[in-house]
Tab-separated table of C-alpha atoms and ligand atoms in Angstrom:
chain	number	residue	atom	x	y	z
A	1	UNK	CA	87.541	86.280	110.088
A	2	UNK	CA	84.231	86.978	111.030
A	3	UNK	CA	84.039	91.172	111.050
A	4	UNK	CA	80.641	92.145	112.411
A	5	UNK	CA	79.546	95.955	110.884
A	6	UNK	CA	77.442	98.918	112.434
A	7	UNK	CA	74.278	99.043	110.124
A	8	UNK	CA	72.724	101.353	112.660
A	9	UNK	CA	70.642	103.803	111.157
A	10	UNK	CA	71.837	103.735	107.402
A	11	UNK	CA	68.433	104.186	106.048
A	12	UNK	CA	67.968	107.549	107.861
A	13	UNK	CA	71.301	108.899	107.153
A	14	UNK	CA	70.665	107.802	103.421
A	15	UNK	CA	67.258	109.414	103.237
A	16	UNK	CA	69.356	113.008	104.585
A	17	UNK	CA	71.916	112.585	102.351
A	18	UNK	CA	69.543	112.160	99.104
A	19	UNK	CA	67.813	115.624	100.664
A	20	UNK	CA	71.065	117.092	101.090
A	21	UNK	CA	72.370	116.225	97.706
A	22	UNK	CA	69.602	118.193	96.132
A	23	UNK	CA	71.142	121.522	97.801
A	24	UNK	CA	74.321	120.997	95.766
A	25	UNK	CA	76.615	120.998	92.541
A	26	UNK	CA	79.350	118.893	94.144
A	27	UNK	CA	80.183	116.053	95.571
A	28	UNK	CA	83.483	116.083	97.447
A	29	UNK	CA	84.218	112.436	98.603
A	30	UNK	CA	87.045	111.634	100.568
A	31	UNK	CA	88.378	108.139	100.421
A	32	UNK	CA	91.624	106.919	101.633
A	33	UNK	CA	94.591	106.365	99.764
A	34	UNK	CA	95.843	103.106	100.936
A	35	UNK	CA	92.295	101.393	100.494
A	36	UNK	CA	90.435	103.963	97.933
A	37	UNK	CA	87.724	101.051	96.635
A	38	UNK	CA	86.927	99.478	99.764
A	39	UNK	CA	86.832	103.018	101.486
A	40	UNK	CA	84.045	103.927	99.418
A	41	UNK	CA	80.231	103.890	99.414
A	42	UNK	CA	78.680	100.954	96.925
A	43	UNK	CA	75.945	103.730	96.661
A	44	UNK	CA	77.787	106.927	96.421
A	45	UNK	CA	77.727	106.476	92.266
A	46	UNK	CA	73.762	106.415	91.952
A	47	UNK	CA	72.930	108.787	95.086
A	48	UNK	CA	75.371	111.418	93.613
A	49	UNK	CA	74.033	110.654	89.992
A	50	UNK	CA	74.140	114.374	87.603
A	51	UNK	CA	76.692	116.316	90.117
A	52	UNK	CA	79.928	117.139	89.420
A	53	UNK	CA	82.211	114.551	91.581
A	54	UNK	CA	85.490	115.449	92.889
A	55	UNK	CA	87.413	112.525	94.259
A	56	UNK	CA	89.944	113.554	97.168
A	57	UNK	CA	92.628	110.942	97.849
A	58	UNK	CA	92.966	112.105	101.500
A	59	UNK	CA	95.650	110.459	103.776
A	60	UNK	CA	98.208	110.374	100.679
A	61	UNK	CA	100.636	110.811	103.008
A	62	UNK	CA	100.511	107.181	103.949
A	63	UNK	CA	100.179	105.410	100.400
A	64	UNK	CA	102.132	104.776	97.667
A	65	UNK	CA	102.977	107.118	95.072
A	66	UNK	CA	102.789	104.499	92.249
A	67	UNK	CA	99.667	103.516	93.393
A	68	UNK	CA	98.455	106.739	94.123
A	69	UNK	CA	98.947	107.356	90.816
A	70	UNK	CA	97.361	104.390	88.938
A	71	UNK	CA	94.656	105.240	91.210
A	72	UNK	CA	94.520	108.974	90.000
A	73	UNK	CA	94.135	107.794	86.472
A	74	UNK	CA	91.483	104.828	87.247
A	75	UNK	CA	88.331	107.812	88.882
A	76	UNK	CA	89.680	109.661	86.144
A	77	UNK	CA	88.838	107.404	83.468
A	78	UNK	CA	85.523	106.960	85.159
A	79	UNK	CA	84.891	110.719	84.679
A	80	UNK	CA	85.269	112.299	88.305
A	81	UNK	CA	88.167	114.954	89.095
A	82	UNK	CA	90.936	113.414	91.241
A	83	UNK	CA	93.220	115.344	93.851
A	84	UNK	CA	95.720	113.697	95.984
A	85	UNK	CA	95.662	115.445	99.690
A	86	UNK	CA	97.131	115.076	103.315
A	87	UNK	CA	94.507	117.132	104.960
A	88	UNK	CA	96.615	116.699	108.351
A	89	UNK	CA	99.716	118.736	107.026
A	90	UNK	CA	97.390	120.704	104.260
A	91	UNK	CA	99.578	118.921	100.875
A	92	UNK	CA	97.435	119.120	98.113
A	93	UNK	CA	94.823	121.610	98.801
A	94	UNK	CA	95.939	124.401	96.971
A	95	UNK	CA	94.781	122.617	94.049
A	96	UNK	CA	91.532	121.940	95.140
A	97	UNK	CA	89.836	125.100	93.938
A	98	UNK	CA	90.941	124.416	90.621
A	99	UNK	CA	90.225	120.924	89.960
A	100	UNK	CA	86.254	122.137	91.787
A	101	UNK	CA	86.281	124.910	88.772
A	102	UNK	CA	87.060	122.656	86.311
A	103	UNK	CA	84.852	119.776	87.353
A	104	UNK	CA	81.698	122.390	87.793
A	105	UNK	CA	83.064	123.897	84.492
A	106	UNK	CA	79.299	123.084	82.608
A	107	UNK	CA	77.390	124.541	85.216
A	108	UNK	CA	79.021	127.711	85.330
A	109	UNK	CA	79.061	128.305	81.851
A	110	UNK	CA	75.186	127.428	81.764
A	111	UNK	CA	75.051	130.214	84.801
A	112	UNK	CA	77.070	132.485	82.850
A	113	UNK	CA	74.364	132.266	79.421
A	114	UNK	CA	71.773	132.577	81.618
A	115	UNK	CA	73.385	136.068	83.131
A	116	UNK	CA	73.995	134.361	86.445
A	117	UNK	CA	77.490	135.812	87.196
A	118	UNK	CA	79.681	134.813	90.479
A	119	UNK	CA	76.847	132.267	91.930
A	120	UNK	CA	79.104	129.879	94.042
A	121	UNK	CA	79.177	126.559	93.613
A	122	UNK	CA	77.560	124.211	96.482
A	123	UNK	CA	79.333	121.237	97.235
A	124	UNK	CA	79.575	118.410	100.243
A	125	UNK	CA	82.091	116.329	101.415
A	126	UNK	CA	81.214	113.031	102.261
A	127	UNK	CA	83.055	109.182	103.165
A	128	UNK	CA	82.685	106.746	105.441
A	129	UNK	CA	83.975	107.275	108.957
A	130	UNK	CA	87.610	107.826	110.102
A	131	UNK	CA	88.611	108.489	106.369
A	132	UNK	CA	89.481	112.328	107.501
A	133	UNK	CA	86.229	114.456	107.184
A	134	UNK	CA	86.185	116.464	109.753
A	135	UNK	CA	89.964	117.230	109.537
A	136	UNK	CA	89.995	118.198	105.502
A	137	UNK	CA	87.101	120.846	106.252
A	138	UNK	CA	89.396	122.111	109.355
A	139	UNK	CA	92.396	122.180	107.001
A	140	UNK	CA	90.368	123.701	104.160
A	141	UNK	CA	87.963	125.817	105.268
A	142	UNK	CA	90.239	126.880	107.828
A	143	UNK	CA	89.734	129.939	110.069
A	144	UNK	CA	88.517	132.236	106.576
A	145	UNK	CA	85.503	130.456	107.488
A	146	UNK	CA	82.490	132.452	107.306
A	147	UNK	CA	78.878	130.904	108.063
A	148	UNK	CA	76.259	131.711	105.832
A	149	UNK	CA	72.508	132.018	107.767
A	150	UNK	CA	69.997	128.529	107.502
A	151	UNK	CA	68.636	128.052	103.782
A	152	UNK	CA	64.427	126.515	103.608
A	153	UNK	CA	65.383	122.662	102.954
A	154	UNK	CA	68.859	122.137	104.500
A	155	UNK	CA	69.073	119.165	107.301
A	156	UNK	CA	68.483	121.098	110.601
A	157	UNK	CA	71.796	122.009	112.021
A	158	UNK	CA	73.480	122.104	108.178
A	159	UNK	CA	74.708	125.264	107.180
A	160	UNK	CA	76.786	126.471	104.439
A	161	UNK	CA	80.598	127.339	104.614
A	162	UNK	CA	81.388	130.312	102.501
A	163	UNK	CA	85.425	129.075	101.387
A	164	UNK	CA	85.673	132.149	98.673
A	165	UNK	CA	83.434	133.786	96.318
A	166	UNK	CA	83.306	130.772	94.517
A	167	UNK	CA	83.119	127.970	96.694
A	168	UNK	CA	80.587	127.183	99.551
A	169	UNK	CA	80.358	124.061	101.704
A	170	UNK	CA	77.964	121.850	103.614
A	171	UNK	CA	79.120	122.701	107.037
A	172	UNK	CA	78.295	118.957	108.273
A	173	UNK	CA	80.181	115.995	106.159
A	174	UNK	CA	77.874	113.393	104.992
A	175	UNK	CA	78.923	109.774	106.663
A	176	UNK	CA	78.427	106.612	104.491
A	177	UNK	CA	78.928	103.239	105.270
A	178	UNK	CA	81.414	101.462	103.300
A	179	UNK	CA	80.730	97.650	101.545
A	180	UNK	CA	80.059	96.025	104.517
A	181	UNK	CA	79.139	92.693	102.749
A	182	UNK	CA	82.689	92.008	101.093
A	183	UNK	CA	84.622	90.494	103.877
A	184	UNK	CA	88.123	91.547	102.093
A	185	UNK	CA	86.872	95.063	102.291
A	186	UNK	CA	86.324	94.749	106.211
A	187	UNK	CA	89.463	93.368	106.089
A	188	UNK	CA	91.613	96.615	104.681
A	189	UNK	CA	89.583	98.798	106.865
A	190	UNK	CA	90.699	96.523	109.510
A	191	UNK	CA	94.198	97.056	108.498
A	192	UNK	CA	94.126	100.378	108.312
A	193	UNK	CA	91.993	100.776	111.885
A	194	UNK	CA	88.648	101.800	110.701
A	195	UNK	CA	87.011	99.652	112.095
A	196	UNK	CA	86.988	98.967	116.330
A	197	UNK	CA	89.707	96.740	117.167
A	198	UNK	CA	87.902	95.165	120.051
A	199	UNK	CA	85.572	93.128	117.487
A	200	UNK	CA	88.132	91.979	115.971
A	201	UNK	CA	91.135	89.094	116.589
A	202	UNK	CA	94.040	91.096	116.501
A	203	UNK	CA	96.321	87.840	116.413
A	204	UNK	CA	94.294	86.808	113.458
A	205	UNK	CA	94.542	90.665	111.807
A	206	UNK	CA	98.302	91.123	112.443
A	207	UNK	CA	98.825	87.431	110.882
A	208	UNK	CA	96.479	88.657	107.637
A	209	UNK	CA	98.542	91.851	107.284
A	210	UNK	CA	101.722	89.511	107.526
A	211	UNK	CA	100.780	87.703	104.777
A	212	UNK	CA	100.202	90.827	102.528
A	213	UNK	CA	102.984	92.526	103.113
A	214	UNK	CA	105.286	89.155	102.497
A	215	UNK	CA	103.319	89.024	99.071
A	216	UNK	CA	103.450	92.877	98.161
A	217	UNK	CA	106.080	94.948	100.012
A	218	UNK	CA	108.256	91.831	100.835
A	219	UNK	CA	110.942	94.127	102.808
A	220	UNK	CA	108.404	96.713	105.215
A	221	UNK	CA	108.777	93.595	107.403
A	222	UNK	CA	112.614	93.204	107.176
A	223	UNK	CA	113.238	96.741	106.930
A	224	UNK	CA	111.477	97.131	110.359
A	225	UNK	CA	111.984	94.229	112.985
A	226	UNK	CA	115.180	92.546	110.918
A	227	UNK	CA	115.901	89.944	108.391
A	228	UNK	CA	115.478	87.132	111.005
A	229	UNK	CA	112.110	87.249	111.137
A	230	UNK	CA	112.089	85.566	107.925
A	231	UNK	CA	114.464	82.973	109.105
A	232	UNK	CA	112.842	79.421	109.433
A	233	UNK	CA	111.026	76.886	107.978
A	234	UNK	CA	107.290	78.789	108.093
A	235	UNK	CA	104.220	76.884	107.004
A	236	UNK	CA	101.935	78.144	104.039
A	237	UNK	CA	99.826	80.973	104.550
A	238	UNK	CA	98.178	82.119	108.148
A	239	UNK	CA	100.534	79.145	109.838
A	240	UNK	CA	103.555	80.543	108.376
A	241	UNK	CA	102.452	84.220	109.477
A	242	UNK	CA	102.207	83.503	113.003
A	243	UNK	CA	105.551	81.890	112.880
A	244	UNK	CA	106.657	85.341	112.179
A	245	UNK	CA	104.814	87.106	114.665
A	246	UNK	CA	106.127	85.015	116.849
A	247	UNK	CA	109.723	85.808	115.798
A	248	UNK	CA	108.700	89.395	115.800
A	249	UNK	CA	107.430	89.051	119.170
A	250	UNK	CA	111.288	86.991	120.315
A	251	UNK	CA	112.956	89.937	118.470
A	252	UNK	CA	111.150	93.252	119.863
A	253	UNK	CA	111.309	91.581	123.535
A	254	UNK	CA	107.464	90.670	123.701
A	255	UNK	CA	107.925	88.198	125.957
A	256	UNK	CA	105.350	86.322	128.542
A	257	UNK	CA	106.657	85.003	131.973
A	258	UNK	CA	107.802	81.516	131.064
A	259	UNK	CA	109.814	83.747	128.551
A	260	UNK	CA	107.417	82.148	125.680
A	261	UNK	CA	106.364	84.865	122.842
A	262	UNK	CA	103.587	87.054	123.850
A	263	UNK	CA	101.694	87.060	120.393
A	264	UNK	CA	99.191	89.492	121.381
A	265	UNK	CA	101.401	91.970	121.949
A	266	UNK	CA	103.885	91.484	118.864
A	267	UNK	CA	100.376	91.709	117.093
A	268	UNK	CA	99.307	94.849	118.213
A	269	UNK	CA	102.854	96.107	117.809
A	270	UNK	CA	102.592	95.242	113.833
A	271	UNK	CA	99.216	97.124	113.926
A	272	UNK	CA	100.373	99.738	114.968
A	273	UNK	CA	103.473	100.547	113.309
A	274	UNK	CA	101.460	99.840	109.789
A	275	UNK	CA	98.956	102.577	110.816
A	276	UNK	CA	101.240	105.168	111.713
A	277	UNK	CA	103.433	104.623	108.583
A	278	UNK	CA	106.150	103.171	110.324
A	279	UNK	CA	106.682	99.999	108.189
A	280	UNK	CA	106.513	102.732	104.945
A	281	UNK	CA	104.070	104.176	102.813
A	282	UNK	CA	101.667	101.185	101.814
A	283	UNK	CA	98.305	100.689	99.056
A	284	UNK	CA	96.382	97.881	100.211
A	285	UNK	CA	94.730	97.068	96.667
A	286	UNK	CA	95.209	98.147	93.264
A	287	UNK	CA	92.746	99.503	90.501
A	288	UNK	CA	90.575	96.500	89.110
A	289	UNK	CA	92.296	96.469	85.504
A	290	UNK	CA	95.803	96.174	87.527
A	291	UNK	CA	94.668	93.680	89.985
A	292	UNK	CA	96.807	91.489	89.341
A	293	UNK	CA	99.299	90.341	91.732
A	294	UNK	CA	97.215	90.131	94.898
A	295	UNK	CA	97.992	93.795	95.953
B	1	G4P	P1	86.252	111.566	110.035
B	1	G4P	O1	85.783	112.954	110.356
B	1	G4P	O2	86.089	111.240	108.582
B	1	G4P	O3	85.665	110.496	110.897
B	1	G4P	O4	87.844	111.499	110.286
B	1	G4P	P2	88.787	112.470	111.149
B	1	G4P	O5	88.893	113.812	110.509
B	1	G4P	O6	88.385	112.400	112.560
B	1	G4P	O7	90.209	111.744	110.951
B	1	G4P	C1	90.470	110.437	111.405
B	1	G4P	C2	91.958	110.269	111.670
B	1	G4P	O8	92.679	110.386	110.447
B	1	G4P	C3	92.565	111.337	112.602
B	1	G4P	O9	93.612	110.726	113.345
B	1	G4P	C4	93.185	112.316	111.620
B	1	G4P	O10	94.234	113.101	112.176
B	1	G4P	C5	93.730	111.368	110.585
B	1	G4P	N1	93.920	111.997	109.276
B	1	G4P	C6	93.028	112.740	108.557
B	1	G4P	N2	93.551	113.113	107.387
B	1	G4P	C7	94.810	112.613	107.340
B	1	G4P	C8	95.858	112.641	106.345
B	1	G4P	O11	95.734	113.188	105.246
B	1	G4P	N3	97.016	111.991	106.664
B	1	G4P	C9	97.185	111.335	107.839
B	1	G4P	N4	98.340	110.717	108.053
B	1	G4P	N5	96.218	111.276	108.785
B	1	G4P	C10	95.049	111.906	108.534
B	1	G4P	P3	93.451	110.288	114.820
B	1	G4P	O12	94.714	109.606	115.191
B	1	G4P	O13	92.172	109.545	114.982
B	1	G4P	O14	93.286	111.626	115.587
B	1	G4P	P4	94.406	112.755	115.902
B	1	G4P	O15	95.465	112.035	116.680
B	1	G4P	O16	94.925	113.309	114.623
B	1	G4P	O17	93.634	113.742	116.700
């Protein structure tokens, strides 16, 4: 599948975030739980090079724990703080201003010989679209919310977000672009809905998801539309998927007028129930070192 991307104007926003980045101790990046490789930034590691990084599995809620987990102890091992969060229902947050303490740890103790006392630390949160931004500074910040006035050097519009004596935020998330030259990334962010549907062959999708979930969470399907969906003598691979959707389609009453399956509907029916949770909580890919069943 062919997934065409929105390069639009990642040069400028780059150029703002390097200015930004200058302003601050901490890097807050949201990435999602079910994809949290492909929902990064290939640049995030060099443009956020000497901060402290603090890695927020957001949307926890809909992974799984195992995963979550191995994940966890993968950015750990590459040297960045790791909190699992559900910034919708506010899980996990609690512990945020205790894993940003500990990962700014050396530059307030370097304050503290230098006689700076109480200076908060500056941080920004930043991911690529739809990964929950905008709804983790709602949740966090919250209505204790104060604005602090402009500071010389700050994009125009930014301001800062004073959280608590020690903690103040970059009022406007910083939006990357995720690896939009690895196909099998635009794939999970398919999956998962980040990217427009209308681009994309939903048929085709739903049949791709199919085929993942047979291989890695072989009863979500079962669980959901019935063992019979499996029943029948499927071809390999995409063939054999739409022979499911098709059963899918047969057994949730998608039906055209001749009474023959209406695919495109079964297909947007598998869509959604994966993105709302309803086939169970689901990782799309595992930490490189444990790649190794497909997952
Ligand atoms: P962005 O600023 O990074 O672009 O993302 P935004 O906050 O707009 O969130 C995108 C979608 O993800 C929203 O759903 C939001 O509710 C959902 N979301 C954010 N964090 C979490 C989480 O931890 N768990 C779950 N399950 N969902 C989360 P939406 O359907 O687009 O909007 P709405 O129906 O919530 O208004």
């Amino acid at each position: 599948m062919n997934i065409q991307w929105y390069p639009g104007h990642m040069t400028k926003a780059k150029r703002a975030m390097q200015e930004d980045i200058k302003l601050i101790d901490l890097i807050i990046e949201l990435v999602d739980a079910r994809v949290p490789l492909s929902s990064r930034n290939p640049d995030i590691d060099r443009l956020g090079q000497g901060k402290a990084r603090l890695i927020l599995l957001n949307k926890s809620d809909m992974a799984d724990e195992g995963c979550s987990s191995l994940w966890t102890a993968y950015f750990k091992s590459l040297g960045c703080h790791v909190v699992k969060v559900n910034s919708r229902t506010g899980a996990g947050l609690k512990q945020i201003n205790g894993a940003v303490q500990e990962a700014c740890r050396e530059k307030i103790e370097r304050d503290r010989r230098r006689g700076i006392l109480n200076r908060p630390v500056r941080a920004m949160v930043v991911g690529i679209p739809n990964v929950g931004k905008s709804t983790f500074i709602n949740a966090f910040a919250g209505k204790a919310c104060a604005k602090t006035g402009n500071k010389p050097g700050v994009t125009k519009g930014n301001q800062w977000i004073r959280l608590s004596k020690t903690l103040e935020l970059l009022d406007t998330p910083g939006i990357l672009w995720p690896r939009f030259e690895d196909q099998q990334v635009g794939l999970r962010l398919a999956f998962i809905g980040s990217i427009n549907d209308e681009i994309l062959q939903k048929e085709e999708l739903a049949a791709e998801l199919i085929l993942f979930l047979e291989h890695s969470y072989p009863g979500a399907l079962t669980g959901r539309y019935g063992d019979e969906i499996l029943a029948g003598e499927d071809g390999e691979g995409l063939k054999g998927a739409y022979s499911v959707l098709e059963r899918i389609a047969r057994v949730r009453g998608c039906l055209l007028k001749g009474s023959g399956p209406d695919i495109a509907k079964a297909a947007a029916l598998v869509l959604d129930d994966f993105r709302s949770g309803r086939l169970g909580r689901i990782t799309l890919e595992l930490p490189p070192e444990t790649e190794n069943d497909g997952k």
